[in-house]
PDB file of C-alpha atoms in Angstrom:
ATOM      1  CA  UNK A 595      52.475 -37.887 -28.991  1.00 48.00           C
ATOM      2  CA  UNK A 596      50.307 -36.682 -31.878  1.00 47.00           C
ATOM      3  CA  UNK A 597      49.055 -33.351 -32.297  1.00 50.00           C
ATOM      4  CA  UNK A 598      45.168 -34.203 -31.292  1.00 49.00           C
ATOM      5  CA  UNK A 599      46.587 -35.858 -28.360  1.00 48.00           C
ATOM      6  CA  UNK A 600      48.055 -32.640 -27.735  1.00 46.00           C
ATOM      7  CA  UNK A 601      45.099 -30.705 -28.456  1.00 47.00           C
ATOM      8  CA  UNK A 602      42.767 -32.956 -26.525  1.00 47.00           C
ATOM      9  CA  UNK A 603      44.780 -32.967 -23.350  1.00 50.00           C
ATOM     10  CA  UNK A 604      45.033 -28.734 -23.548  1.00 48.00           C
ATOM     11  CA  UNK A 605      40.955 -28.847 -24.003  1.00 49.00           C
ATOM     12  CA  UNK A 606      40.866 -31.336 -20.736  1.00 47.00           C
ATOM     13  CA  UNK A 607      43.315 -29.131 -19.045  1.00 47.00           C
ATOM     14  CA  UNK A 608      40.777 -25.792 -19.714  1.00 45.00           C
ATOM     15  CA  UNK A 609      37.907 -27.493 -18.891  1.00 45.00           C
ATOM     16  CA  UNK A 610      39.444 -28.739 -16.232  1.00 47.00           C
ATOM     17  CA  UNK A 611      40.680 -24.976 -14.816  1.00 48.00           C
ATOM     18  CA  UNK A 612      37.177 -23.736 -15.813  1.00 49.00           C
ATOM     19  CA  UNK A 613      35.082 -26.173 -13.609  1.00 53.00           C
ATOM     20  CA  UNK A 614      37.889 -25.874 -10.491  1.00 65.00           C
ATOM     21  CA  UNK A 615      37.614 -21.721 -10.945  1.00 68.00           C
ATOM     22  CA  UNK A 616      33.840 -21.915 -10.482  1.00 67.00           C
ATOM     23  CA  UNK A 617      33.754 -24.910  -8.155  1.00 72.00           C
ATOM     24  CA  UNK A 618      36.562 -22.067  -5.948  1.00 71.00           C
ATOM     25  CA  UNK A 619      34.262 -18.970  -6.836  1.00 69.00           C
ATOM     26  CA  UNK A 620      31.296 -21.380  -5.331  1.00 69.00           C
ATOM     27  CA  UNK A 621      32.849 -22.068  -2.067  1.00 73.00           C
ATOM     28  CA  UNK A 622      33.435 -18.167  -1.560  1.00 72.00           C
ATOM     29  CA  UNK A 623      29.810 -17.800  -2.170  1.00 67.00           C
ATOM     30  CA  UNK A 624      30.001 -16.201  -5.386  1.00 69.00           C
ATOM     31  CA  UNK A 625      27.407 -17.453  -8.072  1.00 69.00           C
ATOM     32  CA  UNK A 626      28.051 -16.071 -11.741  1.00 67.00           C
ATOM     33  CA  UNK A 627      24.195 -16.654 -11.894  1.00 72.00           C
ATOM     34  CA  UNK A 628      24.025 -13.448  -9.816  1.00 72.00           C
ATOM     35  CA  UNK A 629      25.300 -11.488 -13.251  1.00 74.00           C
ATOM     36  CA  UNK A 630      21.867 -11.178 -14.226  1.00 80.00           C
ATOM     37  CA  UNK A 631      21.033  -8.978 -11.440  1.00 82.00           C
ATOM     38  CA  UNK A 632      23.554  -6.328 -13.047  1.00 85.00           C
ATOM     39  CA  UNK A 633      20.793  -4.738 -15.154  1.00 87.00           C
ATOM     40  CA  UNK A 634      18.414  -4.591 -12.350  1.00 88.00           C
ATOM     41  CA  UNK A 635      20.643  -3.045  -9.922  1.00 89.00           C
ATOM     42  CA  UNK A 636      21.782  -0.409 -12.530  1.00 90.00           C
ATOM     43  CA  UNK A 637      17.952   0.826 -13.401  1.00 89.00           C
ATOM     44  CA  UNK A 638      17.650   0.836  -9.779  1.00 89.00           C
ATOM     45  CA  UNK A 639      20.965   3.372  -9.145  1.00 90.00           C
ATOM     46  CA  UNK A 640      19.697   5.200 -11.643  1.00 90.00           C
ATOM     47  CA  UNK A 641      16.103   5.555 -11.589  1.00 91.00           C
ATOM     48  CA  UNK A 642      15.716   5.166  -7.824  1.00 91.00           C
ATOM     49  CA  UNK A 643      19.004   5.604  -5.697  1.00 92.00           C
ATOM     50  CA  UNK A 644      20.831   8.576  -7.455  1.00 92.00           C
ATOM     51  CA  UNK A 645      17.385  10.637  -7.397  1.00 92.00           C
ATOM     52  CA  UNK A 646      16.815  10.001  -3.772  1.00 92.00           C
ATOM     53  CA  UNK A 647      20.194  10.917  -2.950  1.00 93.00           C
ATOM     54  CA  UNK A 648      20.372  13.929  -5.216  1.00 93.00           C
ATOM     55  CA  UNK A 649      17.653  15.322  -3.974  1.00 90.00           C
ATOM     56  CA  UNK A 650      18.577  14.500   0.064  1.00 91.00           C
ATOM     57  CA  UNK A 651      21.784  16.703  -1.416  1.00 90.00           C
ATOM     58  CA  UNK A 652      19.810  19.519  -2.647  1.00 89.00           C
ATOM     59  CA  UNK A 653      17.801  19.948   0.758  1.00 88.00           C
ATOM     60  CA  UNK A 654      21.382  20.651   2.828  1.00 90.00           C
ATOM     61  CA  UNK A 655      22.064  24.095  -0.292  1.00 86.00           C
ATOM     62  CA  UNK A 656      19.954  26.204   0.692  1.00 85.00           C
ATOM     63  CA  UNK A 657      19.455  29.589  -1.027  1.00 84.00           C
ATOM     64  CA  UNK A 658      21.025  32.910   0.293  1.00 84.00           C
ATOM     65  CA  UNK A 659      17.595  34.120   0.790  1.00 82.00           C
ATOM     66  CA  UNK A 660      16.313  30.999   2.890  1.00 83.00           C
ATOM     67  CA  UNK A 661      20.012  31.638   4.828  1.00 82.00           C
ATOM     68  CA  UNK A 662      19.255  34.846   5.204  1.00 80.00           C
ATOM     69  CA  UNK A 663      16.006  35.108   6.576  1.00 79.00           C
ATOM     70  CA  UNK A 664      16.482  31.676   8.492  1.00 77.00           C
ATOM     71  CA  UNK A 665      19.735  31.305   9.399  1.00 77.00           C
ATOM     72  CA  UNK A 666      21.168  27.424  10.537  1.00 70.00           C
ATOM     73  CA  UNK A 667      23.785  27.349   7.525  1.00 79.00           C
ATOM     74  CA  UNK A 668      23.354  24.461   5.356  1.00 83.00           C
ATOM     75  CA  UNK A 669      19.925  23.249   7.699  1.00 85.00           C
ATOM     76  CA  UNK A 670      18.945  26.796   6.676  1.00 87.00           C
ATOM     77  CA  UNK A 671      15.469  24.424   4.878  1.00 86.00           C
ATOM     78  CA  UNK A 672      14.790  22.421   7.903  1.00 86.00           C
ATOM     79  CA  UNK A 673      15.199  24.996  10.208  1.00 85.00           C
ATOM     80  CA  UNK A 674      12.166  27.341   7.357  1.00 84.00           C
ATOM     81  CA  UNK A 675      10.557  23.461   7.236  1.00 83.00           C
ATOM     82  CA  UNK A 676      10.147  23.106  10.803  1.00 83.00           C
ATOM     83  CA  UNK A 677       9.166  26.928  11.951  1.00 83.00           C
ATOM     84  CA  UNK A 678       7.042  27.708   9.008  1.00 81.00           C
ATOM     85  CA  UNK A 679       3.703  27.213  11.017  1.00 83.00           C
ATOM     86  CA  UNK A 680       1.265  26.643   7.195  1.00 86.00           C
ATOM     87  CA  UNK A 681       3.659  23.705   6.554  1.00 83.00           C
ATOM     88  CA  UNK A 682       4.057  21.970  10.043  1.00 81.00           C
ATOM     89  CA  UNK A 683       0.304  22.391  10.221  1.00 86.00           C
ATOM     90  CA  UNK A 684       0.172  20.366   7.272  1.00 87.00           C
ATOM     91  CA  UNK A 685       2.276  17.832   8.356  1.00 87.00           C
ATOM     92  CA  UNK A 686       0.601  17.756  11.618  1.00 89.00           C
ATOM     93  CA  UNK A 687      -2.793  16.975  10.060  1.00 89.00           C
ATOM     94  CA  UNK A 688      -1.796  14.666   7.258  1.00 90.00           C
ATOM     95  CA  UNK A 689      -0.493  12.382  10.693  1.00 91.00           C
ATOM     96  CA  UNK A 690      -3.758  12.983  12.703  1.00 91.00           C
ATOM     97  CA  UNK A 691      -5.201  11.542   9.687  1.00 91.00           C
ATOM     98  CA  UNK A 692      -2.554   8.586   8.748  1.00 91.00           C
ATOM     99  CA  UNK A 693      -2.123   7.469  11.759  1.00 92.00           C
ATOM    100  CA  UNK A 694      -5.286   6.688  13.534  1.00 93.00           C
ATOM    101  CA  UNK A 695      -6.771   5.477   9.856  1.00 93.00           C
ATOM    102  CA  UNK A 696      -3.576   3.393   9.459  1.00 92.00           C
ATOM    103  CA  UNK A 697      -4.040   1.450  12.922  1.00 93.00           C
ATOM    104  CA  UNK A 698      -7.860   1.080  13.028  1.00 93.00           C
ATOM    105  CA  UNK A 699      -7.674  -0.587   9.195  1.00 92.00           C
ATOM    106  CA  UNK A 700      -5.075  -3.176  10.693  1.00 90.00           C
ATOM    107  CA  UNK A 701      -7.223  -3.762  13.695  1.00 90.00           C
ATOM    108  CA  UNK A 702     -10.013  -4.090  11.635  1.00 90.00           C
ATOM    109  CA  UNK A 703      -8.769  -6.443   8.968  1.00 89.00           C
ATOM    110  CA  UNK A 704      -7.522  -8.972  11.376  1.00 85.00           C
ATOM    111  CA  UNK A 705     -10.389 -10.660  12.605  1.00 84.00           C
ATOM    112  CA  UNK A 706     -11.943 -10.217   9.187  1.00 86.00           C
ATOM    113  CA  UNK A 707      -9.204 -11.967   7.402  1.00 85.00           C
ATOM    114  CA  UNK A 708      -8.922 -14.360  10.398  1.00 79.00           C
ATOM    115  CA  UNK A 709     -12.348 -15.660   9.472  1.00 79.00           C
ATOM    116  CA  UNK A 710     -12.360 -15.532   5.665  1.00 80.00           C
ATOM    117  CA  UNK A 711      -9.356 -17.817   5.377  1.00 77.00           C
ATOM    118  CA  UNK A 712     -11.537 -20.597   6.705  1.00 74.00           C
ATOM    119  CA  UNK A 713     -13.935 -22.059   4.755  1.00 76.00           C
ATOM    120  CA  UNK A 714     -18.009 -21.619   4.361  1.00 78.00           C
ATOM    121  CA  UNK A 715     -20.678 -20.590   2.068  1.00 83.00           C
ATOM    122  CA  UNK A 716     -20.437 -17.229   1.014  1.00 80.00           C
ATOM    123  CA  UNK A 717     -17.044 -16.604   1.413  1.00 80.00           C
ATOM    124  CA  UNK A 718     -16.400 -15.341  -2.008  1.00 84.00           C
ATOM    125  CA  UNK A 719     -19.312 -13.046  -1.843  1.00 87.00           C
ATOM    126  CA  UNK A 720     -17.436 -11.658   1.175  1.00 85.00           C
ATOM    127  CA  UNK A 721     -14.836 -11.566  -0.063  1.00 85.00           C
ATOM    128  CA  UNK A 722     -15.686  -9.096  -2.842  1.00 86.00           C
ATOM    129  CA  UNK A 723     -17.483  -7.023  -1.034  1.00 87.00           C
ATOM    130  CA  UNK A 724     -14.201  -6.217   1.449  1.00 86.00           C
ATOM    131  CA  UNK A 725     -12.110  -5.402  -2.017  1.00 86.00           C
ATOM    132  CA  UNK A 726     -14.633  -3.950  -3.864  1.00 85.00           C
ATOM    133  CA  UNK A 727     -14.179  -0.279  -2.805  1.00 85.00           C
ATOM    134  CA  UNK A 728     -10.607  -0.802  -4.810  1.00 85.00           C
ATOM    135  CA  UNK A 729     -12.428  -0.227  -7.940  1.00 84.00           C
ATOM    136  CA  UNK A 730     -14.487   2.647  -6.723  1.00 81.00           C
ATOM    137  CA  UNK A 731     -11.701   5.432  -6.706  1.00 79.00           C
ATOM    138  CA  UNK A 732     -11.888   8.841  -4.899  1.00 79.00           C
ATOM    139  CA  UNK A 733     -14.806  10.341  -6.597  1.00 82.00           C
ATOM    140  CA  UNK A 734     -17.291   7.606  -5.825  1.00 83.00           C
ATOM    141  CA  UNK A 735     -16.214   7.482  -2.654  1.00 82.00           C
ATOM    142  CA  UNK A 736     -16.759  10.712  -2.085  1.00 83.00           C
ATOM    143  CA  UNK A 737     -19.722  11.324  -4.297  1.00 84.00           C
ATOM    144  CA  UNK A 738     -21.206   8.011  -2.058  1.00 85.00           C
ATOM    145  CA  UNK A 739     -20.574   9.563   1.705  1.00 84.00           C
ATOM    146  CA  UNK A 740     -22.258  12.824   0.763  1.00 84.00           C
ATOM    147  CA  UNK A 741     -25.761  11.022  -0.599  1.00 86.00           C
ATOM    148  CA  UNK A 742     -25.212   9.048   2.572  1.00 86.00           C
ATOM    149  CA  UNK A 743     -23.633  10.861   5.322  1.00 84.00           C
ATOM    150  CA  UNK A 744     -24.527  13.958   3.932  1.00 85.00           C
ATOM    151  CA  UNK A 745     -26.813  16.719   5.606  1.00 84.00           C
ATOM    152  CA  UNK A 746     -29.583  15.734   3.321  1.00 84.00           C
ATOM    153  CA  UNK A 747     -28.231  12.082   3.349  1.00 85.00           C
ATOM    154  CA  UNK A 748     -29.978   9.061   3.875  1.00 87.00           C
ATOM    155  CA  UNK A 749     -28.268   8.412   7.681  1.00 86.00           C
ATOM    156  CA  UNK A 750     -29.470  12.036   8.487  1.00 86.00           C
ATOM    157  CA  UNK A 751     -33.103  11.269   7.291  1.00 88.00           C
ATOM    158  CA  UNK A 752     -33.223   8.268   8.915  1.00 88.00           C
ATOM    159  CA  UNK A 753     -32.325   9.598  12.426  1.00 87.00           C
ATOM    160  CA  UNK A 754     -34.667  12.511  12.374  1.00 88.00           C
ATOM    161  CA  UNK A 755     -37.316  10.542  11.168  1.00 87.00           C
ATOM    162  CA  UNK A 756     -37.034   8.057  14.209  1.00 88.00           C
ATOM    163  CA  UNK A 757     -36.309  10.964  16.989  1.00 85.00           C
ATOM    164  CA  UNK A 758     -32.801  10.814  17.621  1.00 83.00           C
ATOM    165  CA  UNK A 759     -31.955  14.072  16.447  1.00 83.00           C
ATOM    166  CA  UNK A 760     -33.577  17.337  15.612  1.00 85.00           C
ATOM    167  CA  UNK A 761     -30.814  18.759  13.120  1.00 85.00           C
ATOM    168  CA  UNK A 762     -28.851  17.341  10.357  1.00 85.00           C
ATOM    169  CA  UNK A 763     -25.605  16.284  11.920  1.00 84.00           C
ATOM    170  CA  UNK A 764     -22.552  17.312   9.821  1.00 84.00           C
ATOM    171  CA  UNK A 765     -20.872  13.973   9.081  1.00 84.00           C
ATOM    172  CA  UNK A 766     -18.720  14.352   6.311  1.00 84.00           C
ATOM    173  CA  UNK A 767     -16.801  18.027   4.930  1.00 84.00           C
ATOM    174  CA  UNK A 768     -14.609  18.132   8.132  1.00 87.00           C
ATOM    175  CA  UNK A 769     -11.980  15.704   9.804  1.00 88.00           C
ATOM    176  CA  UNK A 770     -14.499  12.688  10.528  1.00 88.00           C
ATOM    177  CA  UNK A 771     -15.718  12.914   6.623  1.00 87.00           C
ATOM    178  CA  UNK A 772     -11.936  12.675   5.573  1.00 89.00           C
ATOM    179  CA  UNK A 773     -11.658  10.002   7.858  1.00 90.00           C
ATOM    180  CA  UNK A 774     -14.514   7.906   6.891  1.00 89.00           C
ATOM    181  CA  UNK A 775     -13.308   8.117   3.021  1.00 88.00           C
ATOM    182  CA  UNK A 776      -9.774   7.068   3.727  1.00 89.00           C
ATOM    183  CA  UNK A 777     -10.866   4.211   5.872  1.00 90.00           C
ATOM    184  CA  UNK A 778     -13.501   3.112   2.825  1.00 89.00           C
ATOM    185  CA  UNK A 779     -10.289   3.406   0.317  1.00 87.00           C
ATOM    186  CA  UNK A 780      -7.676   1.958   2.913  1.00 89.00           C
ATOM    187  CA  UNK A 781      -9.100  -1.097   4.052  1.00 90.00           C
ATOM    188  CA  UNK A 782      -9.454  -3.103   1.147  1.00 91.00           C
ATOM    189  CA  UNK A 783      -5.927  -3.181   0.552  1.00 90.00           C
ATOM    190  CA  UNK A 784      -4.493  -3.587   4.588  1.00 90.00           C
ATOM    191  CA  UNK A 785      -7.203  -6.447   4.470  1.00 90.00           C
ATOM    192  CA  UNK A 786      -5.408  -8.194   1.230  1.00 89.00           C
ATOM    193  CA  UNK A 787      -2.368  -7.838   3.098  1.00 88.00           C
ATOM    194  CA  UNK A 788      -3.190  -9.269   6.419  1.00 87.00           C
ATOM    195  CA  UNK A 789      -5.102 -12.036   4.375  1.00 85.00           C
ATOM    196  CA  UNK A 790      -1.883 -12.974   2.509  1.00 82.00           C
ATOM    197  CA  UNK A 791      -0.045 -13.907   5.434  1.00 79.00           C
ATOM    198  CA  UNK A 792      -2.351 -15.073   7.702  1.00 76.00           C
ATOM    199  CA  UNK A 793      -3.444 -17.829   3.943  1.00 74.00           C
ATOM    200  CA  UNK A 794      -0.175 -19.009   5.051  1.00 71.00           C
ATOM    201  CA  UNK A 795      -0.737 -20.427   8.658  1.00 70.00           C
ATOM    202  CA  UNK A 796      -2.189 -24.243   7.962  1.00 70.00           C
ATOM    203  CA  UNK A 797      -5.381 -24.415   9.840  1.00 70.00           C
ATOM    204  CA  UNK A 798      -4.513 -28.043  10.241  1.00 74.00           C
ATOM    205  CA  UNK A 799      -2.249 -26.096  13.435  1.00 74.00           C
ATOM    206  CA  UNK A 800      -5.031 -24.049  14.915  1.00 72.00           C
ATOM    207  CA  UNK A 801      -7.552 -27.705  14.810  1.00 75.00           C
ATOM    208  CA  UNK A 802      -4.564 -29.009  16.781  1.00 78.00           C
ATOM    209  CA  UNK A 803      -4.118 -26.369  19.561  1.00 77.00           C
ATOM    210  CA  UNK A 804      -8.143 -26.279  19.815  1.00 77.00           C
ATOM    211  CA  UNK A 805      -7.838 -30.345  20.256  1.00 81.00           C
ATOM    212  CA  UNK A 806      -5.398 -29.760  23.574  1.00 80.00           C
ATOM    213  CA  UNK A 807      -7.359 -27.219  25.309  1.00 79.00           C
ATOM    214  CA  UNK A 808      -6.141 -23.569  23.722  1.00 77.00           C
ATOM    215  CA  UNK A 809      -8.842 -21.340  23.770  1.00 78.00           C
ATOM    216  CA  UNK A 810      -9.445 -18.408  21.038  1.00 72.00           C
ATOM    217  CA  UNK A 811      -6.953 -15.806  22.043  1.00 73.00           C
ATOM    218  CA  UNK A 812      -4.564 -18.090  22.684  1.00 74.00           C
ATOM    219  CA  UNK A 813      -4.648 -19.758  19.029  1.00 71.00           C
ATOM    220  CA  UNK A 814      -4.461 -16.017  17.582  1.00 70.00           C
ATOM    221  CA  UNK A 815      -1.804 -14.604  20.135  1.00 71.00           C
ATOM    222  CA  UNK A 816       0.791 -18.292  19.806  1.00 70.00           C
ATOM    223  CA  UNK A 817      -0.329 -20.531  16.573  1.00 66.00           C
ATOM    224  CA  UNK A 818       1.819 -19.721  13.869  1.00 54.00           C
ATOM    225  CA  UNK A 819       3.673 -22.015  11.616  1.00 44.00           C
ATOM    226  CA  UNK A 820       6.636 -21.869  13.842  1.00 47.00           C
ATOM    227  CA  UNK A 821       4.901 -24.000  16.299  1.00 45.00           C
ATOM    228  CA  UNK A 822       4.208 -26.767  13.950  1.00 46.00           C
ATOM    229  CA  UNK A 823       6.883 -29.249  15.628  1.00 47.00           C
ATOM    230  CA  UNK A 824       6.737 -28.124  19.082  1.00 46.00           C
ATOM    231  CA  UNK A 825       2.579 -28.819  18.796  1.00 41.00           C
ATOM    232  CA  UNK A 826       3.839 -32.636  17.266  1.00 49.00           C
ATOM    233  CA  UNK A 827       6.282 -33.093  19.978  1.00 50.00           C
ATOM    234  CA  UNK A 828       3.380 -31.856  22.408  1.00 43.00           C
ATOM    235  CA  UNK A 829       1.676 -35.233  24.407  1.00 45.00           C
ATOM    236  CA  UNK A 830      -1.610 -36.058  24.108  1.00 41.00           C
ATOM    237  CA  UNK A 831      -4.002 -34.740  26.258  1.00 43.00           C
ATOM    238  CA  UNK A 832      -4.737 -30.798  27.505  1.00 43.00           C
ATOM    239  CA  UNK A 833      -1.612 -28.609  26.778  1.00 44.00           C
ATOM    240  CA  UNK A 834      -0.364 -25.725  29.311  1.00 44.00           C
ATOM    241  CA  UNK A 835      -0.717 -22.508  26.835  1.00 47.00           C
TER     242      UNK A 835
END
């Protein structure tokens, strides 16, 4: 046998070992493709994991003066966290605040982006007017409840001028004004959310489950695009929703 027989049938022979150790590595679910996450997983360690972590570390060594004065050993910071009464106040509002704000933008932005995914004139119009507070930051927002909501504002004006009230009400520089600018600032972006998922239901489903006698609620609460082939298997005629 001559030597580039040889050498041919040792080149086979690799590739041959090379394409049966990946074919084996594929079976085991192991893609080499998934190499190029490396880099990505090591920025994340490193600028995102070990941080976190070090940090959670730092929170269970306390100092001998937090000890001292607080007791609970190494929950010595919790224990000052927890019965300092400035910051559980704090925490207390920011959630009186966040919470309330958080569900009322969701509840608001459903039925809003429930109707802007269809389609009719003037929908882009709407469309930036829901985002456009996004570009109006915390200043304007501010500097726009006090001309008005303020106690000089234009709302204020307008009511005593017609006789609902005698004296400026105070609508903004206390909870409700706080309120009123984080729901402004919040619900352009839980609308582009809601929007986003709900652009994924075809409305091709919802025509359908009007078509066999589903009412309004009922296409909100069921039509999704899991029902797609149970609403094709479906008979024609009035469907029991």
């Amino acid at each position: 046998m001559s030597t580039a027989a040889l050498k041919a049938g040792k080149g086979g022979t690799a590739a041959k070992s090379t394409a049966s150790l990946r074919h084996r590595l594929a079976e085991r679910g192991i893609d080499t493709s998934l190499l190029m996450l490396v880099p990505a997983l090591f920025f994340a360690v490193a600028l995102f994991i070990y941080p976190f972590s070090y940090g959670i570390g730092l929170t269970f060594q306390p100092s001998p003066e937090i000890q001292q004065q607080w007791g609970g050993g190494m929950f010595a910071n919790y224990v000052a966290f927890f019965k300092d009464s400035f910051l559980f106040d704090s925490v207390w509002l920011t959630m009186r605040l966040a919470l309330p704000v958080a569900i009322f933008n969701v509840l608001a932005s459903i039925p809003v982006a429930f109707k802007l995914r269809q389609r009719f004139r003037g929908k882009k119009l709407l469309t930036t007017l829901v985002v456009l507070p996004i570009t109006l930051g915390t200043v304007l927002t501010a500097q726009g409840l006090l001309i008005f909501a303020g106690r000089q504002g234009w709302l204020n004006r307008f009511l005593i001028q017609i006789g609902v009230i005698d004296q400026p009400v105070a609508f903004v520089n206390n909870y409700w004004g706080v309120v009123f600018s984080l729901v402004i600032s919040g619900f352009p972006f839980a609308f582009l959310l809601i929007s986003s998922y709900l652009s994924g239901i075809d409305p091709s489903i919802e025509a359908a489950a009007k078509v066999m006698g589903a009412n309004w609620q009922q296409r909100f609460r069921r039509v999704n695009p899991h029902v797609r082939a149970r609403l094709q298997r479906l008979p024609l005629g009035p469907a029991r929703w």
